[in-house]
Structures are given as structure tokens and as C-alpha cells.
Coordinates of C-alpha atoms in Angstrom, one line a residue:
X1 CA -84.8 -128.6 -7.6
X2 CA -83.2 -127.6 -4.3
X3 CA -80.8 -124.7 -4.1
X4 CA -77.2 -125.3 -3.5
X5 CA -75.1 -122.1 -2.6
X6 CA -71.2 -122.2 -3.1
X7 CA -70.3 -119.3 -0.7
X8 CA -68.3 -116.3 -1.8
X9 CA -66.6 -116.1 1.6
X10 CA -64.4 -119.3 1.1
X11 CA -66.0 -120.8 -2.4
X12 CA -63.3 -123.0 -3.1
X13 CA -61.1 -125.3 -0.4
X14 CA -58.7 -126.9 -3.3
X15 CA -58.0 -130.1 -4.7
X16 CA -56.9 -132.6 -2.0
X17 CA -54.2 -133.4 -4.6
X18 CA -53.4 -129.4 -4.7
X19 CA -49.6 -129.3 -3.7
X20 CA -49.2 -126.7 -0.5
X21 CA -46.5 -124.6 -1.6
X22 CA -46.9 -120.8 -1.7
X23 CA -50.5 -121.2 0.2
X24 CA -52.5 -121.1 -3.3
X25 CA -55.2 -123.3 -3.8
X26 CA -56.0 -125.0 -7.3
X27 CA -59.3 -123.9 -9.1
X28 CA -61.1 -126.4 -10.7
X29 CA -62.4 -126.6 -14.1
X30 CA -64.7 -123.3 -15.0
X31 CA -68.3 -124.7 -14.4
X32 CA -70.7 -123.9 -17.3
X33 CA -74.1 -122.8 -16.9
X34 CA -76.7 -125.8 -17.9
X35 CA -74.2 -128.3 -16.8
X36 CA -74.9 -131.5 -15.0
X37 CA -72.1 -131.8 -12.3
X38 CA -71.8 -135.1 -9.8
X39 CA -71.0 -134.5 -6.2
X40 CA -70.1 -136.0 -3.2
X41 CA -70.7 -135.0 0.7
X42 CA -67.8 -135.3 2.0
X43 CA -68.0 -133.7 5.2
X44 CA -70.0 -130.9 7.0
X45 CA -69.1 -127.9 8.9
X46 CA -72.5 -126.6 10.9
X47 CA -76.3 -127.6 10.3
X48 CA -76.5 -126.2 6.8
X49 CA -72.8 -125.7 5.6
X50 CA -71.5 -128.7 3.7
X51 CA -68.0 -129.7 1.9
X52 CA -68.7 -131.3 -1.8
X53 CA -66.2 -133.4 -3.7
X54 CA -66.9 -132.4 -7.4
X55 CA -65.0 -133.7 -10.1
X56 CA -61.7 -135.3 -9.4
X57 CA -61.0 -134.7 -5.9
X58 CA -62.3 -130.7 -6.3
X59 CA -63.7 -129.5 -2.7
X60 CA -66.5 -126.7 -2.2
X61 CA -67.8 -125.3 0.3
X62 CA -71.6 -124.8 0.1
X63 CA -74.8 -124.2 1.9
X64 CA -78.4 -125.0 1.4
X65 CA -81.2 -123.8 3.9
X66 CA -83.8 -126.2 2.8
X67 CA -82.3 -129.4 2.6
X68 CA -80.0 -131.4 5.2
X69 CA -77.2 -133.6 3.5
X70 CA -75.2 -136.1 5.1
X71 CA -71.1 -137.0 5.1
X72 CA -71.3 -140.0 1.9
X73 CA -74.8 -138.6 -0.1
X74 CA -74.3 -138.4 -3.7
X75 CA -75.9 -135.6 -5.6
X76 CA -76.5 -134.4 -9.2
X77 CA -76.3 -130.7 -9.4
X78 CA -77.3 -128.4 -12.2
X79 CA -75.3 -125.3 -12.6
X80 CA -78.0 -122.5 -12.6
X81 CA -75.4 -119.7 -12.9
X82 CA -72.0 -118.9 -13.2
X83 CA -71.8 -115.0 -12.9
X84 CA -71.2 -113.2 -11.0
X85 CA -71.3 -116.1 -8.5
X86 CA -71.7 -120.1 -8.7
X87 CA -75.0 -121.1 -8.1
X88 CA -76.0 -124.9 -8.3
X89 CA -79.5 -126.6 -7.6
X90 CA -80.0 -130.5 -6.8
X91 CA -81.8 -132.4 -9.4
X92 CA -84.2 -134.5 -7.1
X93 CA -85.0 -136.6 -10.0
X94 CA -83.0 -136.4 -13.2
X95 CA -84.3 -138.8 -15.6
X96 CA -88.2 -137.2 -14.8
X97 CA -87.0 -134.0 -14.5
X98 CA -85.6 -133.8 -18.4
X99 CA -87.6 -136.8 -19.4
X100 CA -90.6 -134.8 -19.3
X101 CA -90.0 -131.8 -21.8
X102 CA -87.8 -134.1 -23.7
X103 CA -90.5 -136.7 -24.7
X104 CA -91.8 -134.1 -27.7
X105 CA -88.1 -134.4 -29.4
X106 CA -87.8 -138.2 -28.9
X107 CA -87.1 -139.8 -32.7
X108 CA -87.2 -136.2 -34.4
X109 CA -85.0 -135.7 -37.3
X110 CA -81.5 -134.0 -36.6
X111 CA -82.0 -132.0 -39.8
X112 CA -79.5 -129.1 -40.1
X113 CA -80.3 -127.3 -43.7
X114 CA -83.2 -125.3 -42.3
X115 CA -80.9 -123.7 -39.6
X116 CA -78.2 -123.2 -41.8
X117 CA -80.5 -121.7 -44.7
X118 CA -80.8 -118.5 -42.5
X119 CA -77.0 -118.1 -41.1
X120 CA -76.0 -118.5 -45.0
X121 CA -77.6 -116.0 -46.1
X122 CA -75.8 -113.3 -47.8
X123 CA -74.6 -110.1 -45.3
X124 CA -76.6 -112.0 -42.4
X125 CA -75.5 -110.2 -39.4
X126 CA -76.0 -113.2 -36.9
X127 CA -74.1 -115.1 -38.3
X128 CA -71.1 -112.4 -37.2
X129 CA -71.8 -113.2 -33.9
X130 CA -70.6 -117.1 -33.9
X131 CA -67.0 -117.9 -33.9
X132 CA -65.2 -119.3 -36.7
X133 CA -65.0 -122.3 -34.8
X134 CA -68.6 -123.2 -34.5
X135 CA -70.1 -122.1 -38.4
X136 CA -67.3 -124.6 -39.1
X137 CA -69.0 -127.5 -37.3
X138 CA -72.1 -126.6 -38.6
X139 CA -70.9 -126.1 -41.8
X140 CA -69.1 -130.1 -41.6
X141 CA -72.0 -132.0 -40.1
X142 CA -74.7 -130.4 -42.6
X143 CA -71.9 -131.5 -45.3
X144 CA -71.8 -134.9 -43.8
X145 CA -75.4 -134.9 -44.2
X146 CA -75.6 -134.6 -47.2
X147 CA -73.3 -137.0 -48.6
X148 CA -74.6 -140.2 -50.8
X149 CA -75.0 -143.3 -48.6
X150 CA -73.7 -145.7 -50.9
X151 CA -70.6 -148.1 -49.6
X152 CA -68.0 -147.1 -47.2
X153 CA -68.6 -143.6 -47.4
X154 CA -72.1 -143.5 -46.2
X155 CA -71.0 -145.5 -43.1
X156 CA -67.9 -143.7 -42.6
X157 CA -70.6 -139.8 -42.3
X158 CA -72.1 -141.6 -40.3
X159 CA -69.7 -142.7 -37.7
X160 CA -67.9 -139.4 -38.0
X161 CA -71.4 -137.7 -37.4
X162 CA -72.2 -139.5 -34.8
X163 CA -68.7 -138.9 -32.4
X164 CA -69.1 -135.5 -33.2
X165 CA -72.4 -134.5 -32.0
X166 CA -71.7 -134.4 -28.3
X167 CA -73.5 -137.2 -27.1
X168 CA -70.7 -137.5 -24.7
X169 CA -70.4 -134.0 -23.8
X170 CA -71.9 -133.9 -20.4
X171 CA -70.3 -136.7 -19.3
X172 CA -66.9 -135.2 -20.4
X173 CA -67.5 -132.2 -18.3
X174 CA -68.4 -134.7 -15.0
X175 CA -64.8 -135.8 -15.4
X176 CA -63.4 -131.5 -15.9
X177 CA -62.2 -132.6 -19.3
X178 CA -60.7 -129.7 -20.7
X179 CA -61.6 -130.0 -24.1
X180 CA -65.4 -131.3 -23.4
X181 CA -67.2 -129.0 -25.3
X182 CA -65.4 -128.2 -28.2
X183 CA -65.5 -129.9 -31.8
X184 CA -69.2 -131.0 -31.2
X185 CA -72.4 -130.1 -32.8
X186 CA -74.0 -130.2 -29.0
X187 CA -71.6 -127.3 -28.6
X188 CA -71.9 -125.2 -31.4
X189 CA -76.1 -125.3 -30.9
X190 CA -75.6 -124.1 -27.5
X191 CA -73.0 -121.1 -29.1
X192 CA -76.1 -120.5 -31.3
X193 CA -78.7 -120.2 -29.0
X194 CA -76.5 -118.2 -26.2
X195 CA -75.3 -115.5 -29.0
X196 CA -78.2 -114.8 -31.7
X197 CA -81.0 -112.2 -31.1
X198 CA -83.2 -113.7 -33.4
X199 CA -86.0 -116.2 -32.3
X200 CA -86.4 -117.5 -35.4
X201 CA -82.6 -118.8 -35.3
X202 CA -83.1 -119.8 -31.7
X203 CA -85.6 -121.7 -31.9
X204 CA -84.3 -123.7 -34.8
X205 CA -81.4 -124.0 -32.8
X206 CA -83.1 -124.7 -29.5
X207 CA -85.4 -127.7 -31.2
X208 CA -82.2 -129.4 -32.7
X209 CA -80.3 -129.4 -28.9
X210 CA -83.6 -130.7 -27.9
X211 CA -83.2 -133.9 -30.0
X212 CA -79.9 -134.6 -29.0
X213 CA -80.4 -134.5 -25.4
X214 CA -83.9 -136.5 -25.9
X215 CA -81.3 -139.5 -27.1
X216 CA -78.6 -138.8 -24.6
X217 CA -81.6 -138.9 -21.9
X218 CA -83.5 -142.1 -23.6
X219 CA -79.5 -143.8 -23.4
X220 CA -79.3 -143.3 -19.7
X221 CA -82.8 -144.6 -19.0
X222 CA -81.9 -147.9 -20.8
X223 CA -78.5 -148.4 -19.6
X224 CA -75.6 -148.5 -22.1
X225 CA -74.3 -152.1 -20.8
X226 CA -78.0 -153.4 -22.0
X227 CA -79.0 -151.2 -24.8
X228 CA -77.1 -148.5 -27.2
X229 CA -79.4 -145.9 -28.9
X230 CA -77.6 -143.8 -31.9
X231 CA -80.0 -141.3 -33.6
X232 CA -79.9 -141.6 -37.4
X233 CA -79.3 -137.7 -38.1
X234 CA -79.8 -138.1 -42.0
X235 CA -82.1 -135.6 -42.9
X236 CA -84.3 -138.2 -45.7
X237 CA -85.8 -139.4 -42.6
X238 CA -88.3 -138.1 -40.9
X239 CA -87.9 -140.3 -37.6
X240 CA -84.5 -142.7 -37.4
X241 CA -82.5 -144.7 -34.8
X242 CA -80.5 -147.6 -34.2
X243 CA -81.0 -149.9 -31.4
X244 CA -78.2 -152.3 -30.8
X245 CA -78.2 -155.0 -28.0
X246 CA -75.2 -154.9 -26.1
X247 CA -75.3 -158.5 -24.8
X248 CA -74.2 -160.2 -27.8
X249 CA -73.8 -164.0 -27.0
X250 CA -76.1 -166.8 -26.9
X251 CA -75.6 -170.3 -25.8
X252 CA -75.3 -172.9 -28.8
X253 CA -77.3 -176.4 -29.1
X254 CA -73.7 -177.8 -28.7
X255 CA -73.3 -175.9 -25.2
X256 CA -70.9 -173.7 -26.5
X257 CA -70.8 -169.6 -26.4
X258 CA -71.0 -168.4 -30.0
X259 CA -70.8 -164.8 -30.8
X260 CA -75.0 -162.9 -32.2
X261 CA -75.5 -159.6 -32.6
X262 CA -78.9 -158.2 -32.4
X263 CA -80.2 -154.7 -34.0
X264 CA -82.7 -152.8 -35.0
X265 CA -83.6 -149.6 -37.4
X266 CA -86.4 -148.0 -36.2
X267 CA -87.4 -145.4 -38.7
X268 CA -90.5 -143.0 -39.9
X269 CA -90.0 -142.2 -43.8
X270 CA -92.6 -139.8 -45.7
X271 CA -94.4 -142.6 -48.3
X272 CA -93.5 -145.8 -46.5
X273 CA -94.5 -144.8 -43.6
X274 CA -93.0 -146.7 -40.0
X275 CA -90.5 -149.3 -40.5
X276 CA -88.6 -151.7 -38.3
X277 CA -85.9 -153.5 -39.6
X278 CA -84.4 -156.4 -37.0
X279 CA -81.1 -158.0 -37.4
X280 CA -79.8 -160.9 -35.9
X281 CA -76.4 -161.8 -37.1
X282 CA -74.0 -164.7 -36.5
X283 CA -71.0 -166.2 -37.3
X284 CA -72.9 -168.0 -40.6
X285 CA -75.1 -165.0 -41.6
X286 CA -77.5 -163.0 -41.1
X287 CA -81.8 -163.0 -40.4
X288 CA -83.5 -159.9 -41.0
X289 CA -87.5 -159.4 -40.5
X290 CA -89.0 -155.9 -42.2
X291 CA -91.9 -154.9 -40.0
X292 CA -94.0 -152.1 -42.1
X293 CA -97.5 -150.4 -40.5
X294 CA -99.5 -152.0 -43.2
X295 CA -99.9 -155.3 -45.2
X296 CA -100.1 -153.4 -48.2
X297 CA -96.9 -151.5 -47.7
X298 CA -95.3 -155.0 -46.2
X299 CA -96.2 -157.1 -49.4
X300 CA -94.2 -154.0 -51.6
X301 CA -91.3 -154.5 -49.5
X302 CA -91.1 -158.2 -49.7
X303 CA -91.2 -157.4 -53.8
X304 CA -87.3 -156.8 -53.7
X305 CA -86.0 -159.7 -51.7
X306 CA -84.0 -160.6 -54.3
X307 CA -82.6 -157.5 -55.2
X308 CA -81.7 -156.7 -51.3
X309 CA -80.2 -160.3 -51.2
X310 CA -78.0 -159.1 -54.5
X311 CA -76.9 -156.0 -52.2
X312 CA -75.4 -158.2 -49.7
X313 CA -73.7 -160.4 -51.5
X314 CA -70.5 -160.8 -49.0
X315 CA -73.1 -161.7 -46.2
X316 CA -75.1 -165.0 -46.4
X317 CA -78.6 -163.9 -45.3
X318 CA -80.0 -166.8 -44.1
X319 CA -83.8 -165.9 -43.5
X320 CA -85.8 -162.9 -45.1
X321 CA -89.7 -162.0 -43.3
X322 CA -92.0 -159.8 -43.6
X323 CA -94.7 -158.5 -41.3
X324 CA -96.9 -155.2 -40.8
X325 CA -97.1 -154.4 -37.0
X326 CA -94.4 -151.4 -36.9
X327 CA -95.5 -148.1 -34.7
X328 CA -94.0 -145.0 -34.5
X329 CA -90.6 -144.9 -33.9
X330 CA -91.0 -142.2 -31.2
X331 CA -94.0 -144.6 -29.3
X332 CA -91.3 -147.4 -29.7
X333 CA -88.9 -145.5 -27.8
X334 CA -91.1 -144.4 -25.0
X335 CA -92.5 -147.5 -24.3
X336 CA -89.3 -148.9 -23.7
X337 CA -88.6 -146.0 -21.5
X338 CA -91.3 -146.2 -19.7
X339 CA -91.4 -149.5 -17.2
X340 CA -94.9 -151.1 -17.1
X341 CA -97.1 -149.8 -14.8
X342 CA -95.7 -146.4 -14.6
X343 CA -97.6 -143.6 -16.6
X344 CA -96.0 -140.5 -18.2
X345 CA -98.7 -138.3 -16.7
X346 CA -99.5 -137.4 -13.3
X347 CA -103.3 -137.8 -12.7
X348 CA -103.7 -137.3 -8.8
X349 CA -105.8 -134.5 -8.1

């Protein structure tokens, strides 16, 4: 990554919606360290001094002695530090820079229980040293964990487990929301992490982050308006996530546009081993194919058709298969990441 300097002489130029009276100039939204923030060259002032647009409309003056930008070059910038001055780098290549040391988290389980074993402890003296808000979230989402799956319920923890684990966060901080990092599990790991002394807690708290920024990496790489990723963060599995297919219509026999969705459960489970679970539903029901690793393990699924058919009564499922080709959901994932061709390992000498 190439350095970016804000500089300390005249670091901030205003918001070109900043109103002039009094002379004061707006600050924008506090920068935090780690984040990802998108800029634009918007104009330049000697060979290696350079006026970004960050945010909405939010000038700074900068310099970089290794790299030359140009008046209309986007950039992605990592904040590298934010005391006691600004300090930014360009991300050269963002999806291979994270890609890389994310691929080990890819499909892990977002399991909270061991984490939250040690800060409940009685008299723990760590645990002091988080804020009320973020044991609270911690405390919720290992809740919602643990709550039966059965009926509305078990959909509901999941949808409210989902929208708050920060899956958006970084985007919200792109667009200087105010409120981008609070209420979300993403958050309250990085509180963990940033305020502990012990390893043992950081670490646990350093793997989970590093599963939910595998998924929020694996979702840019294969572009929300084709394909939506959501982990699975129920701790039974050992591997989960849902693929959904974003372009949901198909062209009839009769010519017409009818409404399919296409989806998938991708998961790892200790006994059954890998399992894929594709769904293709339309307006008259539903076809689902269970994929297991074995024959052996495919033929014991199949043995409860009838019962699974019983379970979804209100939906007509209109064709049932079976079939034992499933992988890993973690070599599923990477393989789609991964264009043919390309290699995840650099073998030049």
C-alpha cells in the first residue's frame, strides 16, 4: 500500500457545501483507524500535493512522495492512524489485499459462547474494560443464538442476527454515517480486541471479526446485484451460508416473465458431514435437491422425504432429489471467488 499524508499545515479545506460565515470550516466525520475510506482527486496543487474529495463533498489536502495521482482518479484508502495525526495508505488492490488472509475464515462458524465463557466469568477484570454498550450486544447475539429454530421465531433470530452484525458497517462509514458503528456485533468485536490485555480474549475476538469480514469480502467479489451471501451464525454448525440468486425471473414456455427464486444452503455439520441444499421456487411450488459427500449419507437423507414433505405442508414441493457430490462449504465459496484461470498462490520465482 502507498502512503497518503493529510498535512498538519492545512489538513482540512471544508465541505464545499460548508456555509462561509464566521471563516470556520466544517470537519468531517472522525475517521477510524482500520477504516476503508473512498476518495476522489479532485484537483492538485504542486507535483506531489493533491486535494481528495472524501465522503460527501469533504476536501483534504494531502501528499504522497511515491505515487503521482491525477484530477478525476478514484482511490480506496485505509486509515492507518488517527493519532496524533491522520495517516492514510492506498489499497492498490483491495479484494487481494484482504482476500488473501481472509481465505482461512471463509465458511467458519460465527460461534460466540467460547468468547463469552471467559468475559462471564465471575470478578473477570476485562470484562470492566468494555462499555455497557458493547457486553450488551454480545450478550443479545449469543442469546439469539441460542434460541430454538422452530417456526417464526427461528427465522425472526435469524434476520435480527443478521442486520446486526455489521455486514454493512464499512459501507456506512463511506457515506460519514454517524451512527455506523454502533448497535453491531462487527463493532463490539473491534471494542474487544482494541481494550483487553489478554490474548486469549483477543484472539477469540480477533478470529470471530475475521469471519465476518471473510463474508463481507466474499459479497464484494460476487457482486450483490448477482449473488447475496449471508453467513449462517448458528453455532450447531460447523460451516453455514446462504446463497441466494438475485436475478429471480425466468422466461415461461408461454413467453411470459414469471417470478423463480433460486437458493442454496451450503453447510458443514459434525456427523453428516457437507451438505448442499438447492431451492428453486415458483409461483406453484417448490424443487429442492439434497447433495450429501457420500451415497451412504445421501440414501439416509432421502429416508425422510416424507416427513420433510409433512414439514412443509403450506408449500407444494413439486420435486424431491438426492445426490452425493457436496464439498466443503469453504472450497465452494472459493471457487466461486476465484475466476478460472486465476490461482490463489503466487508461484513466480
Amino acid at each position: 500500500m502507498e502512503p497518503i499524508t493529510p498535512l498538519s499545515s492545512s489538513p482540512i479545506l471544508g465541505s464545499s457545501t460548508s456555509g462561509a460565515g464566521g471563516g470556520q470550516q466544517q470537519t468531517p466525520y472522525q475517521m477510524q483507524e482500520g477504516q476503508i475510506v473512498h476518495a476522489l482527486v479532485v484537483g492538485t496543487q504542486s507535483a506531489d500535493t493533491f486535494i481528495l474529495n472524501v465522503g460527501e463533498n469533504h476536501h483534504i489536502l494531502a501528499r504522497s512522495d511515491s505515487v503521482t495521482l491525477s484530477p478525476g482518479q478514484s482511490l480506496q484508502l485505509q486509515v492507518t492512524a488517527t493519532k496524533p495525526n491522520l495517516e492514510l495508505k492506498i489499497i492498490t488492490a483491495p479484494l487481494q489485499h484482504y482476500l488473501g488472509r481472509a481465505l482461512t475464515f471463509i465458511g467458519q462458524n460465527l460461534d460466540l459462547s467460547p468468547l463469552m465463557q471467559i468475559l462471564q466469568q465471575p470478578a473477570n477484570p476485562e470484562t470492566a474494560k468494555l462499555s455497557a454498550t458493547g457486553m450488551n450486544i454480545l450478550e443479545d447475539f449469543l442469546t439469539l443464538q441460542q434460541m430454538p429454530l422452530n417456526g417464526k421465531e427461528g427465522g425472526d433470530a435469524l434476520r435480527r442476527m443478521l442486520d446486526g452484525m455489521g455486514l454493512q458497517m464499512e459501507a456506512r462509514l463511506g457515506q460519514f454515517a454517524q451512527d455506523a458503528r454502533e448497535n453491531s456485533l462487527k463493532s463490539a468485536l473491534l471494542e474487544v480486541i482494541q481494550q483487553v490485555e489478554s490474548e486469549t480474549i483477543k484472539k477469540a475476538g480477533k478470529d470471530l471479526l475475521a469471519t465476518i469480514e471473510s463474508f463481507q469480502l466474499s459479497q464484494l467479489r460476487l457482486e450483490p446485484d448477482k449473488t447475496l451471501i449471508l453467513p449462517l451464525p448458528f453455532p450447531f454448525l460447523d460451516q453455514g451460508y446462504l446463497l441466494i440468486d438475485q436475478k429471480q425471473e425466468q422466461e415461461a414456455e408461454s413467453g411470459e416473465r414469471e417470478k423463480q427464486m433460486h437458493f442454496s444452503l451450503h453447510l458443514a455439520l459434525t456427523g453428516l458431514g457437507n451438505l448442499q441444499i438447492d431451492f428453486l421456487q415458483a409461483v406453484d411450488g417448490v424443487w429442492m435437491r439434497f447433495n450429501c459427500d457420500s451415497q451412504e449419507k445421501a440414501d439416509f437423507v432421502a429416508r425422510f422425504s416424507d416427513e420433510l414433505k409433512q414439514q412443509l405442508a403450506d408449500i407444494p414441493v413439486r420435486g424431491l432429489s438426492f445426490a452425493a457430490t457436496a464439498t466443503a462449504p469453504g472450497a465452494d465459496l472459493i471457487r466461486m471467488l476465484m475466476p478460472a484461470g486465476q490461482s490463489l498462490l503466487n508461484t513466480k520465482a
